[in-house]
Short mmCIF file of C-alpha atoms in Angstrom, two decimals:
data_model
loop_
_atom_site.label_atom_id
_atom_site.label_comp_id
_atom_site.label_asym_id
_atom_site.label_seq_id
_atom_site.Cartn_x
_atom_site.Cartn_y
_atom_site.Cartn_z
CA MET A 4 0.00 0.00 0.00
CA MET A 5 1.07 3.59 -0.35
CA ILE A 6 1.45 4.20 3.38
CA LYS A 7 5.11 4.02 4.37
CA PHE A 8 5.63 2.32 7.69
CA HIS A 9 8.94 3.88 8.76
CA LEU A 10 11.07 1.44 10.70
CA LEU A 11 14.31 3.44 10.68
CA GLY A 12 15.02 4.76 14.09
CA VAL A 13 13.14 1.92 15.76
CA ILE A 14 15.15 0.52 18.60
CA LEU A 15 15.13 -3.12 17.55
CA LEU A 16 16.73 -6.16 19.05
CA CYS A 17 18.08 -8.12 16.14
CA GLN A 18 17.97 -11.47 17.83
CA SER A 19 16.11 -12.98 20.72
CA THR A 20 17.23 -15.56 23.19
CA PHE A 21 15.37 -18.77 22.65
CA SER A 22 14.49 -21.99 24.38
CA PHE A 23 13.83 -25.32 22.75
CA ALA A 24 12.07 -28.48 23.80
CA ASN A 25 11.94 -31.75 21.89
CA THR A 26 8.35 -32.22 22.96
CA VAL A 27 5.60 -29.77 23.88
CA VAL A 28 3.34 -30.69 26.77
CA LEU A 29 -0.18 -29.29 26.98
CA GLY A 30 -0.51 -26.94 29.95
CA ASP A 31 3.22 -26.25 30.34
CA ASN A 32 4.55 -22.68 30.12
CA LEU A 33 6.94 -22.50 27.16
CA LEU A 34 8.65 -19.32 28.40
CA LEU A 35 11.83 -19.37 30.44
CA ASN A 36 11.96 -17.29 33.62
CA PRO A 37 8.37 -16.00 33.26
CA GLY A 38 8.47 -14.13 36.58
CA PHE A 39 11.96 -12.62 36.16
CA GLU A 40 13.12 -14.48 39.29
CA VAL A 41 16.40 -15.54 37.65
CA ASN A 42 17.31 -12.00 36.59
CA ILE A 43 17.46 -11.80 32.76
CA ASP A 44 17.71 -15.53 32.00
CA GLY A 45 15.63 -16.33 28.91
CA TRP A 46 15.09 -12.67 28.01
CA LEU A 47 16.86 -10.17 25.79
CA LEU A 48 16.35 -6.76 27.36
CA PRO A 49 17.03 -3.16 26.29
CA THR A 50 19.02 -0.90 28.62
CA GLU A 51 15.78 0.92 29.52
CA ALA A 52 14.33 -2.23 31.14
CA LYS A 53 15.30 -3.24 34.67
CA ILE A 54 14.58 -6.22 36.92
CA MET A 55 12.96 -4.97 40.14
CA ALA A 56 11.93 -6.80 43.29
CA GLY A 57 9.45 -6.64 46.14
CA SER A 58 6.76 -4.11 45.16
CA ASN A 59 4.23 -6.21 43.25
CA THR A 60 1.33 -8.23 44.58
CA ASN A 61 3.33 -11.32 45.50
CA GLN A 62 6.52 -9.44 46.50
CA SER A 63 8.53 -11.17 43.76
CA SER A 64 10.68 -9.83 40.94
CA PHE A 65 9.20 -8.07 37.93
CA LEU A 66 10.34 -6.22 34.81
CA LEU A 67 10.07 -2.42 34.72
CA MET A 68 9.98 -0.73 31.27
CA GLN A 69 10.95 2.95 31.23
CA ALA A 70 11.65 4.43 27.79
CA THR A 71 12.80 7.99 27.12
CA TYR A 72 10.54 10.37 25.20
CA ILE A 73 11.20 11.00 21.49
CA GLU A 74 9.42 13.73 19.55
CA ASP A 75 7.10 12.71 16.72
CA ASN A 76 9.48 12.25 13.78
CA GLY A 77 7.41 9.90 11.62
CA TYR A 78 9.10 6.78 12.93
CA ASN A 79 7.77 4.02 15.15
CA ASN A 80 10.19 4.47 18.04
CA GLN A 81 9.94 1.83 20.71
CA ILE A 82 11.89 -0.32 23.13
CA GLN A 83 11.17 -4.01 23.51
CA ALA A 84 12.12 -6.96 25.65
CA SER A 85 11.82 -10.29 23.86
CA GLN A 86 12.02 -14.05 24.08
CA CYS A 87 11.82 -16.63 21.27
CA VAL A 88 10.52 -20.16 21.83
CA ALA A 89 9.99 -23.18 19.61
CA ILE A 90 6.36 -24.30 19.61
CA GLY A 91 6.84 -27.90 18.50
CA ASN A 92 3.56 -29.48 17.40
CA ALA A 93 1.33 -26.99 19.25
CA GLU A 94 -1.17 -24.92 17.25
CA GLU A 95 -3.34 -23.16 19.86
CA PHE A 96 -2.21 -21.25 22.93
CA GLU A 97 -3.23 -19.33 26.01
CA VAL A 98 -1.30 -16.16 26.87
CA ARG A 99 -1.45 -14.41 30.23
CA ALA A 100 0.53 -11.58 31.82
CA ASP A 101 0.32 -9.28 34.85
CA PHE A 102 0.87 -5.56 34.18
CA ASN A 103 0.97 -2.38 36.26
CA TYR A 104 0.97 1.24 35.06
CA GLN A 105 3.00 3.12 37.69
CA LYS A 106 1.32 6.41 36.70
CA SER A 107 -1.85 6.99 34.70
CA PRO A 108 -1.03 7.49 30.97
CA ILE A 109 -2.82 9.68 28.43
CA ILE A 110 -3.73 6.61 26.38
CA ALA A 111 -3.30 2.90 26.87
CA TYR A 112 -1.19 2.23 23.78
CA GLY A 113 2.19 2.95 25.31
CA HIS A 114 2.79 -0.60 26.55
CA ARG A 115 1.65 -3.90 25.07
CA LEU A 116 2.59 -7.54 24.52
CA ASN A 117 3.05 -8.71 20.90
CA LEU A 118 3.29 -12.18 19.35
CA VAL A 119 4.99 -12.82 15.97
CA TRP A 120 5.10 -16.30 14.40
CA TYR A 121 8.05 -17.62 12.38
CA GLU A 122 8.50 -20.58 10.04
CA GLY A 123 12.05 -21.12 11.31
CA GLY A 124 12.68 -22.76 14.66
CA LYS A 125 14.71 -19.82 15.96
CA CYS A 126 12.43 -16.93 14.90
CA ASP A 127 14.63 -16.58 11.84
CA GLN A 128 12.45 -17.25 8.76
CA GLY A 129 9.52 -15.20 7.58
CA GLY A 130 7.53 -13.38 10.25
CA GLN A 131 3.74 -13.36 10.61
CA TYR A 132 2.21 -10.89 13.06
CA GLY A 133 -0.12 -12.74 15.37
CA THR A 134 -1.85 -10.77 18.09
CA TYR A 135 -1.29 -8.48 21.06
CA LEU A 136 -2.46 -7.88 24.62
CA GLN A 137 -2.94 -4.28 25.68
CA PRO A 138 -3.33 -2.98 29.24
CA LYS A 139 -6.32 -0.90 30.28
CA LYS A 140 -5.85 2.72 31.33
CA THR A 141 -5.86 2.11 35.07
CA LEU A 142 -3.48 2.14 38.02
CA GLY A 143 -2.50 -0.96 39.94
CA TRP A 144 -1.87 -4.53 38.83
CA GLN A 145 -4.13 -6.02 36.16
CA THR A 146 -4.13 -9.38 34.38
CA LEU A 147 -4.08 -9.55 30.57
CA HIS A 148 -5.38 -12.78 29.04
CA ASP A 149 -6.23 -14.39 25.71
CA GLY A 150 -7.15 -18.06 25.80
CA SER A 151 -7.74 -18.76 22.10
CA ILE A 152 -4.65 -17.82 20.09
CA LYS A 153 -3.86 -19.80 16.92
CA ALA A 154 -0.36 -20.08 15.52
CA ALA A 155 0.21 -19.04 11.92
CA LEU A 156 0.10 -21.82 9.34
CA ASN A 157 3.43 -23.75 9.33
CA ALA A 158 4.86 -21.73 12.24
CA LYS A 159 7.66 -23.44 14.18
CA SER A 160 8.52 -20.67 16.68
CA VAL A 161 7.09 -17.49 18.16
CA GLN A 162 8.68 -14.30 19.45
CA LEU A 163 6.97 -12.68 22.41
CA THR A 164 7.86 -9.01 22.90
CA LEU A 165 7.04 -6.55 25.66
CA VAL A 166 6.90 -3.18 23.93
CA GLN A 167 6.87 0.45 25.06
CA ASN A 168 6.19 3.10 22.42
CA GLN A 169 8.31 6.22 22.94
CA ARG A 170 5.68 8.72 21.79
CA THR A 171 2.33 7.31 22.86
CA SER A 172 3.19 6.50 26.47
CA ALA A 173 3.61 10.07 27.80
CA ILE A 174 1.65 10.66 31.00
CA GLU A 175 -0.78 13.54 31.51
CA LEU A 176 0.99 16.87 32.06
CA SER A 177 -0.08 19.12 34.91
CA LEU A 178 -1.02 22.73 34.12
CA LEU A 179 2.39 23.86 35.38
CA GLU A 180 4.19 21.29 33.22
CA LYS A 181 2.19 22.34 30.15
CA TRP A 182 3.04 25.99 30.78
CA TRP A 183 6.72 25.10 31.25
CA SER A 184 6.73 22.99 28.06
CA GLU A 185 5.21 25.83 26.00
CA LEU A 186 7.67 28.34 27.47
CA LEU A 187 10.69 26.17 26.64
CA SER A 188 9.34 25.52 23.14
CA PHE A 189 8.94 29.28 22.60
CA PHE A 190 12.65 29.74 23.31
CA GLY A 191 13.65 26.81 21.11
CA PHE A 192 14.22 24.20 23.81
CA PHE A 193 12.82 20.65 23.87
CA TYR A 194 10.83 19.48 26.87
CA ALA A 195 10.70 15.71 27.32
CA PRO A 196 7.67 14.64 29.37
CA GLU A 197 7.91 11.66 31.67
CA LEU A 198 6.75 8.39 30.14
CA ALA A 199 4.34 6.07 31.87
CA GLN A 200 6.35 3.29 33.53
CA GLY A 201 5.08 -0.22 32.89
CA ALA A 202 5.76 -3.26 35.06
CA TRP A 203 5.42 -6.84 33.71
CA ASP A 204 5.28 -10.11 35.66
CA ASN A 205 4.06 -13.73 35.54
CA ILE A 206 4.04 -14.09 31.73
CA THR A 207 2.81 -17.42 30.36
CA LEU A 208 2.57 -18.95 26.89
CA ILE A 209 0.75 -22.25 27.32
CA PRO A 210 -0.11 -24.72 24.50
CA THR A 211 -3.74 -25.83 24.63
CA LYS A 212 -4.07 -27.88 21.42
CA LEU A 213 -1.68 -29.97 19.36
CA VAL A 214 -1.55 -30.33 15.57
CA LYS A 215 -3.44 -33.25 14.09
CA ASN A 216 -1.63 -34.91 11.19
CA THR A 217 -3.60 -34.40 7.98
CA PRO A 218 -2.88 -36.58 4.92
CA ALA A 219 -1.26 -34.51 2.19
CA GLU A 220 -3.77 -35.73 -0.42
CA LEU A 221 -6.56 -33.86 1.39
CA ARG A 222 -5.04 -30.53 0.40
CA PHE A 223 -6.46 -30.52 -3.12
CA SER A 224 -9.92 -31.43 -4.32
CA SER A 225 -10.97 -31.81 -7.93
CA GLU A 226 -14.29 -30.26 -6.90
CA TYR A 227 -12.60 -26.85 -6.67
CA SER A 228 -10.14 -27.18 -9.56
CA LEU A 229 -10.50 -24.88 -12.57
CA PRO A 230 -8.70 -24.94 -15.94
CA ARG A 231 -5.43 -23.04 -15.93
CA GLY A 232 -6.06 -19.32 -16.46
CA ASP A 233 -9.72 -19.37 -15.35
CA ASN A 234 -10.72 -16.87 -12.66
CA TYR A 235 -11.55 -18.40 -9.27
CA LEU A 236 -13.22 -15.18 -8.06
CA LYS A 237 -16.98 -14.79 -8.26
CA ASN A 238 -18.39 -11.46 -9.48
CA PRO A 239 -14.86 -10.25 -10.33
CA SER A 240 -16.16 -7.23 -12.26
CA PHE A 241 -18.26 -5.89 -9.39
CA ASP A 242 -21.55 -5.88 -11.24
CA SER A 243 -22.86 -5.75 -7.68
CA LYS A 244 -21.37 -6.41 -4.22
CA ALA A 245 -22.40 -10.08 -4.34
CA HIS A 246 -19.82 -12.66 -3.16
CA TRP A 247 -17.56 -9.95 -1.69
CA ARG A 248 -17.19 -9.15 2.00
CA VAL A 249 -17.17 -5.34 2.00
CA TRP A 250 -16.23 -3.32 5.07
CA HIS A 251 -17.52 0.12 6.06
CA GLY A 252 -16.89 2.76 3.42
CA GLY A 253 -17.43 0.51 0.37
CA GLN A 254 -20.29 0.99 -2.10
CA TRP A 255 -21.19 -0.25 -5.55
CA VAL A 256 -21.34 2.41 -8.28
CA ALA A 257 -22.50 2.14 -11.87
CA ASN A 258 -20.86 5.21 -13.44
CA GLU A 259 -17.23 4.10 -13.09
CA GLU A 260 -15.99 0.89 -14.62
CA GLY A 261 -12.94 -0.81 -16.02
CA THR A 262 -14.08 -3.20 -18.73
CA ASN A 263 -17.51 -4.19 -17.41
CA HIS A 264 -20.53 -2.60 -15.80
CA GLY A 265 -20.05 -1.16 -12.35
CA ALA A 266 -17.18 -0.87 -9.87
CA LEU A 267 -16.63 -0.86 -6.13
CA LYS A 268 -15.89 2.51 -4.53
CA THR A 269 -14.03 2.74 -1.21
CA SER A 270 -13.57 5.86 0.92
CA LEU A 271 -11.37 6.69 3.90
CA SER A 272 -11.04 9.83 6.03
CA SER A 273 -8.42 10.89 8.55
CA LYS A 274 -8.22 13.90 10.86
CA THR A 275 -4.54 13.60 11.74
CA ASN A 276 -2.23 11.26 9.84
CA SER A 277 -1.79 8.43 7.36
CA LEU A 278 -3.63 5.19 7.97
CA GLY A 279 -4.87 2.04 6.30
CA THR A 280 -7.65 -0.45 6.90
CA GLY A 281 -9.39 -3.44 5.31
CA ALA A 282 -11.65 -2.67 2.36
CA PHE A 283 -13.07 -5.92 0.90
CA SER A 284 -12.21 -9.59 0.44
CA GLN A 285 -13.35 -12.94 -0.96
CA CYS A 286 -12.67 -16.52 0.16
CA ILE A 287 -11.74 -19.19 -2.41
CA ASN A 288 -11.37 -22.94 -1.98
CA LEU A 289 -8.25 -24.12 -3.80
CA GLY A 290 -8.10 -26.67 -6.56
CA ARG A 291 -4.97 -28.20 -7.96
CA GLY A 292 -2.25 -25.76 -8.87
CA ASP A 293 1.30 -24.94 -7.84
CA VAL A 294 1.60 -21.28 -8.87
CA PHE A 295 -1.16 -18.66 -8.92
CA GLU A 296 -1.48 -14.95 -9.67
CA THR A 297 -3.89 -12.25 -8.57
CA GLY A 298 -4.68 -8.70 -9.58
CA ILE A 299 -7.21 -5.89 -9.77
CA ARG A 300 -7.73 -2.54 -11.49
CA PHE A 301 -7.52 0.68 -9.46
CA LYS A 302 -8.47 4.30 -10.09
CA ALA A 303 -8.09 7.15 -7.59
CA ASP A 304 -11.10 9.48 -7.35
CA PRO A 305 -9.90 12.90 -8.65
CA GLU A 306 -12.31 14.63 -6.27
CA SER A 307 -10.42 13.34 -3.21
CA SER A 308 -8.84 15.99 -0.98
CA GLN A 309 -5.88 13.73 -0.11
CA THR A 310 -3.85 11.14 -1.99
CA GLY A 311 -4.14 7.50 -1.05
CA GLY A 312 -3.97 3.99 -2.35
CA GLY A 313 -4.38 0.41 -1.31
CA ARG A 314 -2.91 -3.07 -1.48
CA ILE A 315 -4.00 -6.42 -2.86
CA ARG A 316 -2.65 -9.52 -1.11
CA VAL A 317 -3.57 -13.10 -0.25
CA SER A 318 -3.71 -15.19 2.93
CA TRP A 319 -3.47 -19.01 2.77
CA TYR A 320 -5.75 -21.03 5.09
CA GLN A 321 -5.34 -24.54 6.45
CA ASP A 322 -8.95 -25.62 5.99
CA LEU A 323 -11.69 -25.17 3.40
CA ASN A 324 -13.82 -22.02 3.48
CA CYS A 325 -10.92 -20.01 4.94
CA LYS A 326 -10.99 -21.55 8.38
CA GLY A 327 -8.25 -22.71 10.73
CA ARG A 328 -4.67 -21.47 10.86
CA TYR A 329 -3.47 -19.09 8.16
CA THR A 330 -0.44 -17.19 6.92
CA THR A 331 -0.40 -14.00 4.84
CA SER A 332 1.81 -13.90 1.76
CA GLY A 333 4.58 -11.34 1.73
CA ARG A 334 3.88 -10.69 -1.96
CA HIS A 335 1.51 -7.83 -2.77
CA ALA A 336 0.89 -4.95 -5.19
CA ASP A 337 0.32 -1.24 -4.48
CA PRO A 338 -0.99 1.44 -6.88
CA LYS A 339 1.05 4.41 -8.08
CA VAL A 340 -0.13 7.99 -7.52
CA ILE A 341 -1.28 8.60 -11.10
CA GLU A 342 -4.51 9.53 -12.87
CA GLY A 343 -6.78 7.00 -14.54
CA TRP A 344 -7.03 3.24 -14.32
CA GLN A 345 -4.03 1.06 -13.53
CA GLU A 346 -3.63 -2.67 -12.97
CA LEU A 347 -2.19 -4.14 -9.79
CA HIS A 348 -0.65 -7.56 -10.44
CA VAL A 349 0.90 -10.08 -8.03
CA PRO A 350 2.58 -12.96 -9.91
CA GLU A 351 4.12 -16.24 -8.72
CA LEU A 352 1.96 -16.89 -5.67
CA ILE A 353 2.95 -20.28 -4.28
CA PRO A 354 0.42 -21.74 -1.81
CA ALA A 355 1.63 -22.27 1.73
CA LYS A 356 2.24 -25.92 2.59
CA GLY A 357 -1.04 -27.58 3.49
CA ALA A 358 -3.25 -24.65 2.40
CA ARG A 359 -6.72 -25.63 1.15
CA SER A 360 -8.25 -22.16 0.70
CA VAL A 361 -7.19 -18.55 0.22
CA VAL A 362 -8.54 -15.07 0.98
CA VAL A 363 -7.95 -12.39 -1.64
CA SER A 364 -8.14 -9.08 0.22
CA VAL A 365 -7.75 -5.39 -0.53
CA ILE A 366 -6.62 -2.71 1.92
CA LYS A 367 -7.39 0.97 1.41
CA SER A 368 -5.13 3.78 2.64
CA ILE A 369 -4.82 7.54 2.94
CA HIS A 370 -1.58 9.53 3.02
CA GLY A 371 -2.50 12.18 5.58
CA PRO A 372 -5.35 14.33 6.89
CA GLY A 373 -8.30 14.57 4.52
CA GLN A 374 -10.51 12.25 2.50
CA HIS A 375 -9.59 9.75 -0.21
CA SER A 376 -11.81 7.60 -2.44
CA ALA A 377 -10.91 5.03 -5.08
CA PHE A 378 -12.61 2.72 -7.58
CA TRP A 379 -11.81 -1.01 -7.95
CA ASP A 380 -12.73 -3.33 -10.82
CA ASP A 381 -11.81 -6.48 -12.78
CA ALA A 382 -10.30 -8.59 -9.99
CA TYR A 383 -8.85 -12.05 -10.62
CA PHE A 384 -7.19 -15.00 -8.92
CA ARG A 385 -6.12 -17.79 -11.23
CA GLU A 386 -3.55 -20.49 -11.81
CA SER A 387 -0.65 -18.96 -13.73
CA LYS A 388 -0.25 -19.86 -17.38
CA LYS A 389 3.00 -21.60 -18.25
#
């Protein structure tokens, strides 16, 4: 998509410590040193994170995250503590963590727990964002919990990170602090507000379901196979909205079209900055085929007050009808900022191992404050011609 997610300037930890087990036992915590009782064992920590002791509910050790403030420079600045673990033959998990905001923050996005799945056993191949747990805006210890997390399709390891954003975790300023900040700014000085400290403890990643071996021949079914080059998508020319799952801001229009009657129009507004969100999608059951391609036609609405774009991509699913574990392909296509119709094309899409269905999805985006609309038409997903 046309939004640029700036990662330069992010304080990243290039590698994580990792633990491995030959077998995974249901109910066991896969994380090493989950309560930080053995100092930093099992964890890779930034310098801004410290092991503390004796002030939490059970008077045991905990991890205190305290980043320094960085002005809004367009980058996603953050510190993170991390641990990588192999997941063996587990496919569903329960995650739990205790968290404490030391002071009340402006918003609750400053601290959170992230999970990223990897196809390599050491968090070293691919990278599929999974989910996150986010603390509520409240003082005192709270428990974060998600008991139904599915690993990405073909994942062999997961990296758990405790993150503090260096712009969105500033605490509320008092009237005196606001006056002082404005005064310093007037004279050209930078005032760094205090960031909301976050304490983490008792973190668990527990497998709750193991993978069932599925015969390889069940992956394909002649029932869903089409001749090479035929379009698997239904209503690809948007003669209506039938067969498409369309999110808020999408409407069928008859006065804009690519090669057939009608098109789908999507709109997105923003009051502050760039953003992107899901627009529409369709689920397809896979037939036989080793290499596929997908594409769609795109036209920006010239009456938009802001530029914008979108992205077409696919996600492979383990079961029919786009159910079960999935992984999103890293291959995609984004439109250029030009007038008129253009084609977005993603070639050489190789199904993930064991995939039996696929979602073709489109994301819409806007490049800053304002409103942006676009027209979409003539979508396809088909087995590539040799």
